Structure formats: C-alpha cells, structure tokens
Amino acid sequence: MHVFTQGAMQNIQALGSNWVILDPSWTFANNSPVVFTQIPGRDPFTKDTKEAVASARSLNLNVALFPQPRFITDANEFWKSAPRDSAWWDNWFNHYRAFAVNFADMATRSDAQTVILGGDWIAPALPNGKLADGTPSGVPADAEARWLTIIAEVRQHFAGPVLFALPYTNTDVQPPLNLLRGTDGMYLLWFAKLTDTNPPDKAAMTAEIGRLLDENIFPVQAQVGKPVIIGLSYPSAGNSASGCLPKPGGGCLDWTALNRPNPDITTISLDLQQQFDIYDAFLNAVNGRTWVSGVVSRGYFPPAALQDKSASVHGKPAADLLWYWFPRLLGNVK
C-alpha cells in the first residue's frame, strides 16, 4: 500500500483537509489464549507507517495514529466466543496496553500529532460493557481504572493529545464519562440511522442529524468538557442512510463489508448520490454547531479513485463536496 501513499496524501491535501488519520494494526490471531501481535501480510510494517506519517507531514498535514486490531473472523465473534473470565480479561488488558504503548512510541518517533485509542469494536471492554446482542460482556468491575491506567501510560510515551474513539450507531449513548474526561477528546465513529426512506430526503436528514447532535451528543460533550470529532463511514450504497446495510438472510452488515478487497455484495445497490447527500446534510448540520471540533471521512482507499459501493470518497462526488466544505469549515474560505 505504501507505494500509493504520496499520491493519496496529495489528493487528501487537495481536498482542503488538514488532518490524516492512519490506522496501523495488529491482529487478534486467537482469543483463547489471547494472541495479539503484528502479522506480516495482514498488518503494515513499522517502516510503512513511519513513511506514511512523513509523507503527510511533508505536505503540512497533521497526523493521528489510530491503531486498530484486525480479527481472523470479526470483532463480534471474537468477543462472543472468548471465555471472558477474570484471567482472560487480565490477559486481554495486558495485550491492549502493550499495543497502545507500542503505537504511542511510534507516534513519538514518527512526529505524529495525536494518538487515538478505542474503536468501533471496543464496547465490550468498556465499563459496564455489552456484547453486540446486548448481554453483559463480563468486563471487570475495575475496567474504568484499568483504562485510565492505560491512558496514563500512553501519556508517558507520547506527549501529544490522546483521543478516545467510540462507536455511535444509534441513540443509545452510554459513554464512559470518567474515561473520556481522562483523554483530550472524543472521536465518534458515526454510522447512525438518519432515515428509513430510500433514497433519503436531504432536508429530513439534515434535521435528524441536528436532532441527534443536540439531544445525544451535546449533553455528553458538555459533561466531559472535551472536543468532539465525528468520523463518518457511510458507503456509497443503497440504504446507507438507514445505518443498516441489509445482510442476505436478515440483519445488518458492518459498513466495512463493502470495502476493498472484499467481494461485491450484489444484493446492495451502488448509490453515489446517497453518499453525497448524506455528507451534504451532515456538513450543513455541523456548520451551525461550533462545539463540533472536526469532521472526518473514514474508509479512504489510497490506491485508486473508485466508483464502487465502499465508504471511500476517493474519486466520488462526495469528494467534490468535501473540497467545497473543508476550507470553509476551517475558515480558510469565506
């Protein structure tokens, strides 16, 4: 992937962006016992991540490292099938601590500006954690203290801001307030339902986004007193605005199911306009709410401009929209 990095960074800069979020990874190769490490061929080499940071910095882009695990199956199956007894949780937290500290050191050595912990997959390990089906995960009662210890140790290895990423897929927000207060900001990973209508109505979506922000996110931001950055992950596909990509046989697919190099899902239609309209509605809603500190487009595919169903905006109409909005949100263009 690194051979495409420079061109991708130039494209991102040309959109008017001022930040790039890189997601280097380790892989959970097993969950009992926990085996969590870098696997060649699945996870980028340290050299590749450092080169990507250097490429972005050479274009005056700020860089955040958002280390993410990969799973042999998927995150929900990993959590569901794990023993999740006290010894297992001790082992899991020790592995995540090593993972977080490793990338804090990498951020320091590579001159990255920010480290982001957590992710879409993290809910079972948070205080009062739950599995995807809503049942308790069995996370230790002192989970909050364990997380605060990890954050404190990351700060010993990295002097810049440390953010915490949480999934936001519905209105049931129960954020770990004390944990968030121990960081420098919230990174909300947003694939929330905006409408039941397909194709969606843009004005209705704008109103619903405003409602979700005001009723569900602003009260948390006010309590925590930290910046909120929102990462959007809407594919250019039919039903994207519903927050549910229909899975054949029932249920919803993860938004990443449409990303390359995954095979095409023929039961889901291509809809570039829907992605454009979602971004337009969101940016209009955010524009009037100064307490939102940033908007991120997730799932960018560096190697090529695509006209596919993935969340990547590279080469799609939504990218032209970001080119219009980003400089205006940053105050560079009136």
Short mmCIF file of C-alpha atoms in Angstrom, two decimals:
data_model
loop_
_atom_site.label_atom_id
_atom_site.label_comp_id
_atom_site.label_asym_id
_atom_site.label_seq_id
_atom_site.Cartn_x
_atom_site.Cartn_y
_atom_site.Cartn_z
CA MET A 1 0.00 0.00 0.00
CA HIS A 2 2.90 2.35 0.72
CA VAL A 3 3.68 2.84 -2.99
CA PHE A 4 0.37 4.74 -3.29
CA THR A 5 0.90 6.85 -0.17
CA GLN A 6 2.37 10.02 -1.66
CA GLY A 7 -0.30 10.37 -4.33
CA ALA A 8 -3.04 9.71 -1.79
CA MET A 9 -1.65 12.34 0.59
CA GLN A 10 -1.54 14.86 -2.23
CA ASN A 11 -5.16 14.08 -3.07
CA ILE A 12 -6.20 14.46 0.58
CA GLN A 13 -4.38 17.78 0.81
CA ALA A 14 -6.05 18.94 -2.41
CA LEU A 15 -9.46 18.34 -0.80
CA GLY A 16 -8.59 21.02 1.75
CA SER A 17 -8.05 18.57 4.60
CA ASN A 18 -5.72 19.48 7.44
CA TRP A 19 -5.58 16.06 9.12
CA VAL A 20 -4.91 12.45 8.12
CA ILE A 21 -5.84 9.57 10.43
CA LEU A 22 -3.77 6.43 9.87
CA ASP A 23 -4.90 3.09 11.28
CA PRO A 24 -1.90 0.76 11.65
CA SER A 25 -2.84 -2.63 13.06
CA TRP A 26 -2.04 -5.79 14.94
CA THR A 27 -4.12 -8.94 14.55
CA PHE A 28 -6.02 -10.98 17.12
CA ALA A 29 -4.92 -14.36 15.79
CA ASN A 30 -6.61 -16.20 18.67
CA ASN A 31 -8.85 -15.33 21.59
CA SER A 32 -8.24 -18.26 23.95
CA PRO A 33 -5.49 -17.75 24.86
CA VAL A 34 -5.23 -14.20 23.56
CA VAL A 35 -2.70 -13.92 20.73
CA PHE A 36 -2.42 -10.30 19.61
CA THR A 37 0.57 -9.26 17.52
CA GLN A 38 1.78 -7.92 14.20
CA ILE A 39 1.33 -10.47 11.41
CA PRO A 40 3.28 -9.82 8.17
CA GLY A 41 0.95 -9.64 5.21
CA ARG A 42 -2.01 -8.59 7.36
CA ASP A 43 -0.54 -5.67 9.31
CA PRO A 44 1.66 -2.86 7.96
CA PHE A 45 5.32 -2.84 8.89
CA THR A 46 6.50 -0.08 11.22
CA LYS A 47 8.53 1.32 8.33
CA ASP A 48 5.39 1.69 6.19
CA THR A 49 3.53 3.63 8.89
CA LYS A 50 6.50 5.91 9.52
CA GLU A 51 6.79 6.62 5.79
CA ALA A 52 3.07 7.46 5.61
CA VAL A 53 3.43 9.90 8.51
CA ALA A 54 6.48 11.50 6.88
CA SER A 55 4.61 11.83 3.57
CA ALA A 56 1.70 13.61 5.26
CA ARG A 57 3.95 15.85 7.32
CA SER A 58 5.86 16.89 4.17
CA LEU A 59 2.55 18.32 2.89
CA ASN A 60 1.86 20.10 6.21
CA LEU A 61 -0.92 17.68 7.11
CA ASN A 62 -1.37 16.81 10.77
CA VAL A 63 -1.34 13.08 11.53
CA ALA A 64 -3.18 10.98 14.10
CA LEU A 65 -2.30 7.34 14.68
CA PHE A 66 -5.45 5.31 15.35
CA PRO A 67 -4.13 1.77 15.92
CA GLN A 68 -6.78 -0.85 15.20
CA PRO A 69 -6.95 -4.60 15.69
CA ARG A 70 -7.76 -6.96 12.88
CA PHE A 71 -9.74 -10.12 13.56
CA ILE A 72 -9.46 -13.53 11.93
CA THR A 73 -13.28 -13.76 11.95
CA ASP A 74 -14.89 -10.49 13.05
CA ALA A 75 -14.98 -8.44 16.24
CA ASN A 76 -18.41 -9.62 17.40
CA GLU A 77 -17.43 -13.27 17.02
CA PHE A 78 -14.12 -12.63 18.81
CA TRP A 79 -15.89 -11.24 21.87
CA LYS A 80 -18.76 -13.72 21.82
CA SER A 81 -16.58 -16.83 21.69
CA ALA A 82 -13.94 -15.66 24.19
CA PRO A 83 -14.02 -17.11 27.76
CA ARG A 84 -14.22 -13.61 29.29
CA ASP A 85 -13.41 -14.84 32.80
CA SER A 86 -11.20 -12.81 35.16
CA ALA A 87 -7.94 -14.41 33.99
CA TRP A 88 -8.89 -13.83 30.35
CA TRP A 89 -9.68 -10.17 30.96
CA ASP A 90 -6.36 -9.68 32.77
CA ASN A 91 -4.62 -11.13 29.72
CA TRP A 92 -6.68 -9.03 27.30
CA PHE A 93 -5.96 -5.74 29.07
CA ASN A 94 -2.24 -6.58 29.23
CA HIS A 95 -2.19 -7.17 25.48
CA TYR A 96 -4.10 -3.98 24.71
CA ARG A 97 -1.76 -1.99 26.99
CA ALA A 98 1.27 -3.29 25.04
CA PHE A 99 -0.50 -2.44 21.76
CA ALA A 100 -1.33 1.11 22.88
CA VAL A 101 2.15 1.80 24.24
CA ASN A 102 3.78 0.44 21.08
CA PHE A 103 1.90 2.93 18.91
CA ALA A 104 2.40 5.76 21.40
CA ASP A 105 6.13 5.18 20.97
CA MET A 106 5.70 5.06 17.18
CA ALA A 107 3.78 8.34 17.24
CA THR A 108 6.60 9.96 19.19
CA ARG A 109 9.32 8.62 16.88
CA SER A 110 7.44 9.50 13.68
CA ASP A 111 6.33 13.03 14.68
CA ALA A 112 2.60 12.26 14.61
CA GLN A 113 0.43 14.85 16.36
CA THR A 114 -2.22 12.69 18.05
CA VAL A 115 -2.89 9.15 19.25
CA ILE A 116 -6.43 7.70 19.23
CA LEU A 117 -7.36 4.70 21.38
CA GLY A 118 -10.54 2.60 21.22
CA GLY A 119 -12.58 2.00 18.09
CA ASP A 120 -15.80 0.57 16.62
CA TRP A 121 -15.11 -2.78 18.27
CA ILE A 122 -14.35 -1.62 21.82
CA ALA A 123 -17.79 -1.62 23.53
CA PRO A 124 -17.45 -4.99 25.36
CA ALA A 125 -14.23 -3.85 27.06
CA LEU A 126 -15.62 -0.55 28.35
CA PRO A 127 -17.06 -0.08 31.85
CA ASN A 128 -20.41 -1.92 32.01
CA GLY A 129 -19.53 -3.39 28.61
CA LYS A 130 -22.04 -5.25 26.49
CA LEU A 131 -21.79 -7.68 23.62
CA ALA A 132 -23.41 -6.98 20.26
CA ASP A 133 -26.59 -8.78 21.37
CA GLY A 134 -26.91 -6.54 24.43
CA THR A 135 -25.84 -9.09 27.04
CA PRO A 136 -23.17 -8.11 29.61
CA SER A 137 -19.63 -8.83 28.49
CA GLY A 138 -18.37 -9.70 31.97
CA VAL A 139 -15.77 -6.94 31.86
CA PRO A 140 -14.11 -6.47 35.29
CA ALA A 141 -15.71 -4.05 37.74
CA ASP A 142 -12.49 -2.02 37.75
CA ALA A 143 -12.47 -1.60 33.94
CA GLU A 144 -12.56 2.19 34.26
CA ALA A 145 -9.43 2.20 36.44
CA ARG A 146 -7.67 -0.14 34.00
CA TRP A 147 -8.44 2.15 31.08
CA LEU A 148 -7.26 5.23 32.99
CA THR A 149 -4.01 3.40 33.77
CA ILE A 150 -3.51 2.59 30.08
CA ILE A 151 -4.16 6.23 29.12
CA ALA A 152 -1.70 7.42 31.77
CA GLU A 153 0.95 5.04 30.46
CA VAL A 154 0.35 6.15 26.86
CA ARG A 155 0.92 9.73 28.03
CA GLN A 156 4.28 8.68 29.46
CA HIS A 157 5.31 7.58 25.97
CA PHE A 158 3.63 10.31 23.90
CA ALA A 159 3.39 14.00 24.78
CA GLY A 160 0.61 14.99 22.35
CA PRO A 161 -3.18 14.77 22.63
CA VAL A 162 -4.76 11.37 23.29
CA LEU A 163 -8.33 10.89 21.99
CA PHE A 164 -10.74 8.04 22.62
CA ALA A 165 -12.88 6.58 19.82
CA LEU A 166 -16.37 5.25 20.44
CA PRO A 167 -18.95 3.83 18.02
CA TYR A 168 -22.11 5.87 17.52
CA THR A 169 -24.63 3.76 15.64
CA ASN A 170 -27.88 4.58 17.40
CA THR A 171 -29.41 6.86 20.01
CA ASP A 172 -28.45 4.69 23.00
CA VAL A 173 -25.32 6.55 24.07
CA GLN A 174 -23.90 5.47 27.42
CA PRO A 175 -20.39 6.86 27.25
CA PRO A 176 -17.76 6.17 29.92
CA LEU A 177 -17.64 9.77 31.17
CA ASN A 178 -14.70 9.48 33.55
CA LEU A 179 -12.66 7.66 30.93
CA LEU A 180 -13.40 10.39 28.39
CA ARG A 181 -12.51 13.09 30.92
CA GLY A 182 -9.11 11.44 31.20
CA THR A 183 -8.45 11.99 27.48
CA ASP A 184 -8.18 15.08 25.28
CA GLY A 185 -11.26 14.50 23.16
CA MET A 186 -13.89 12.12 21.76
CA TYR A 187 -13.70 10.64 18.30
CA LEU A 188 -17.24 9.47 17.49
CA LEU A 189 -17.36 6.77 14.82
CA TRP A 190 -20.69 7.59 13.23
CA PHE A 191 -22.81 5.21 11.18
CA ALA A 192 -26.14 6.14 12.73
CA LYS A 193 -29.59 5.74 11.24
CA LEU A 194 -30.67 9.03 9.62
CA THR A 195 -33.88 7.92 7.88
CA ASP A 196 -35.99 4.94 6.87
CA THR A 197 -36.51 6.38 3.40
CA ASN A 198 -34.51 5.08 0.45
CA PRO A 199 -33.47 7.18 -1.36
CA PRO A 200 -33.35 9.65 1.53
CA ASP A 201 -34.64 13.21 1.68
CA LYS A 202 -31.74 15.58 2.30
CA ALA A 203 -33.67 18.18 4.31
CA ALA A 204 -35.11 15.49 6.58
CA MET A 205 -31.64 14.02 7.10
CA THR A 206 -30.22 17.43 7.98
CA ALA A 207 -32.92 17.90 10.60
CA GLU A 208 -32.39 14.41 12.04
CA ILE A 209 -28.61 14.87 12.24
CA GLY A 210 -29.17 18.14 14.09
CA ARG A 211 -31.52 16.41 16.49
CA LEU A 212 -29.09 13.57 17.19
CA LEU A 213 -26.25 16.01 17.75
CA ASP A 214 -28.27 18.24 20.08
CA GLU A 215 -30.08 15.53 22.06
CA ASN A 216 -27.47 12.76 22.24
CA ILE A 217 -24.01 14.20 21.67
CA PHE A 218 -24.03 17.75 23.04
CA PRO A 219 -25.07 16.71 26.59
CA VAL A 220 -22.10 14.29 26.69
CA GLN A 221 -19.74 16.93 25.35
CA ALA A 222 -21.00 19.39 27.97
CA GLN A 223 -20.40 16.86 30.78
CA VAL A 224 -16.99 15.76 29.57
CA GLY A 225 -15.81 19.22 28.51
CA LYS A 226 -13.66 17.86 25.68
CA PRO A 227 -13.65 18.40 21.90
CA VAL A 228 -15.83 16.16 19.71
CA ILE A 229 -14.60 14.97 16.33
CA ILE A 230 -17.01 12.96 14.18
CA GLY A 231 -15.85 10.26 11.77
CA LEU A 232 -18.39 9.44 9.03
CA SER A 233 -18.42 5.97 7.47
CA TYR A 234 -21.37 5.94 5.07
CA PRO A 235 -20.85 3.77 1.96
CA SER A 236 -21.99 4.96 -1.47
CA ALA A 237 -24.71 2.34 -1.46
CA GLY A 238 -28.46 1.96 -1.24
CA ASN A 239 -29.86 2.06 2.31
CA SER A 240 -26.66 3.66 3.60
CA ALA A 241 -28.60 6.47 5.31
CA SER A 242 -30.61 3.88 7.26
CA GLY A 243 -27.47 2.88 9.17
CA CYS A 244 -28.14 -0.72 8.10
CA LEU A 245 -26.73 -2.41 5.03
CA PRO A 246 -29.14 -5.34 4.68
CA LYS A 247 -27.49 -8.70 5.13
CA PRO A 248 -28.83 -11.51 2.95
CA GLY A 249 -30.90 -13.62 5.32
CA GLY A 250 -31.56 -10.80 7.76
CA GLY A 251 -29.68 -8.38 9.99
CA CYS A 252 -27.16 -5.71 9.05
CA LEU A 253 -23.69 -5.85 7.58
CA ASP A 254 -20.85 -3.81 9.01
CA TRP A 255 -20.10 -0.72 6.94
CA THR A 256 -16.65 -2.16 6.15
CA ALA A 257 -18.23 -5.15 4.34
CA LEU A 258 -18.29 -3.09 1.13
CA ASN A 259 -14.64 -2.02 1.38
CA ARG A 260 -11.93 -3.39 -0.90
CA PRO A 261 -10.70 -6.06 -1.27
CA ASN A 262 -13.94 -7.67 -0.06
CA PRO A 263 -16.06 -9.24 -2.81
CA ASP A 264 -19.01 -7.29 -4.16
CA ILE A 265 -22.37 -7.82 -2.46
CA THR A 266 -24.81 -7.91 -5.34
CA THR A 267 -27.92 -7.51 -3.17
CA ILE A 268 -26.80 -3.97 -2.29
CA SER A 269 -27.05 -1.30 -4.97
CA LEU A 270 -24.50 1.35 -5.90
CA ASP A 271 -25.71 4.84 -4.91
CA LEU A 272 -23.10 7.59 -5.24
CA GLN A 273 -25.78 10.26 -4.85
CA GLN A 274 -26.88 8.90 -1.47
CA GLN A 275 -23.35 9.22 -0.07
CA PHE A 276 -23.14 12.76 -1.45
CA ASP A 277 -26.48 13.72 0.11
CA ILE A 278 -25.52 12.25 3.50
CA TYR A 279 -22.29 14.24 3.58
CA ASP A 280 -24.07 17.39 2.43
CA ALA A 281 -26.71 17.03 5.13
CA PHE A 282 -24.09 16.34 7.77
CA LEU A 283 -21.81 19.23 6.88
CA ASN A 284 -24.75 21.63 6.82
CA ALA A 285 -25.84 20.42 10.27
CA VAL A 286 -22.33 20.65 11.72
CA ASN A 287 -21.71 24.08 10.25
CA GLY A 288 -24.11 25.67 12.74
CA ARG A 289 -22.79 23.79 15.76
CA THR A 290 -19.43 25.21 16.74
CA TRP A 291 -18.99 22.70 19.59
CA VAL A 292 -18.23 20.02 16.97
CA SER A 293 -14.48 20.38 16.50
CA GLY A 294 -13.98 18.34 13.36
CA VAL A 295 -15.42 16.02 10.70
CA VAL A 296 -13.52 13.05 9.28
CA SER A 297 -14.28 10.98 6.19
CA ARG A 298 -13.48 7.36 7.08
CA GLY A 299 -12.57 4.45 4.82
CA TYR A 300 -10.47 6.39 2.27
CA PHE A 301 -8.92 3.96 -0.25
CA PRO A 302 -5.43 5.23 -1.14
CA PRO A 303 -4.53 3.14 -4.22
CA ALA A 304 -7.22 4.37 -6.60
CA ALA A 305 -10.25 6.53 -7.29
CA LEU A 306 -13.22 4.16 -7.21
CA GLN A 307 -16.83 4.32 -8.35
CA ASP A 308 -17.79 1.44 -6.07
CA LYS A 309 -20.09 0.91 -3.06
CA SER A 310 -17.40 1.36 -0.40
CA ALA A 311 -17.23 4.23 2.08
CA SER A 312 -14.14 5.65 0.36
CA VAL A 313 -14.81 9.09 -1.13
CA HIS A 314 -11.68 8.92 -3.32
CA GLY A 315 -12.81 9.87 -6.82
CA LYS A 316 -16.51 10.12 -5.94
CA PRO A 317 -18.95 13.07 -5.96
CA ALA A 318 -18.71 13.24 -2.15
CA ALA A 319 -15.03 14.20 -2.52
CA ASP A 320 -16.00 17.27 -4.54
CA LEU A 321 -18.35 18.21 -1.73
CA LEU A 322 -15.54 17.91 0.84
CA TRP A 323 -13.34 20.05 -1.41
CA TYR A 324 -16.02 22.76 -1.12
CA TRP A 325 -16.69 22.36 2.61
CA PHE A 326 -13.35 21.67 4.26
CA PRO A 327 -11.76 25.08 3.58
CA ARG A 328 -14.97 26.81 4.71
CA LEU A 329 -15.21 24.82 7.95
CA LEU A 330 -11.58 25.67 8.64
CA GLY A 331 -12.21 29.37 8.00
CA ASN A 332 -9.78 29.46 5.06
CA VAL A 333 -12.53 30.50 2.64
CA LYS A 334 -15.49 32.71 3.47
#
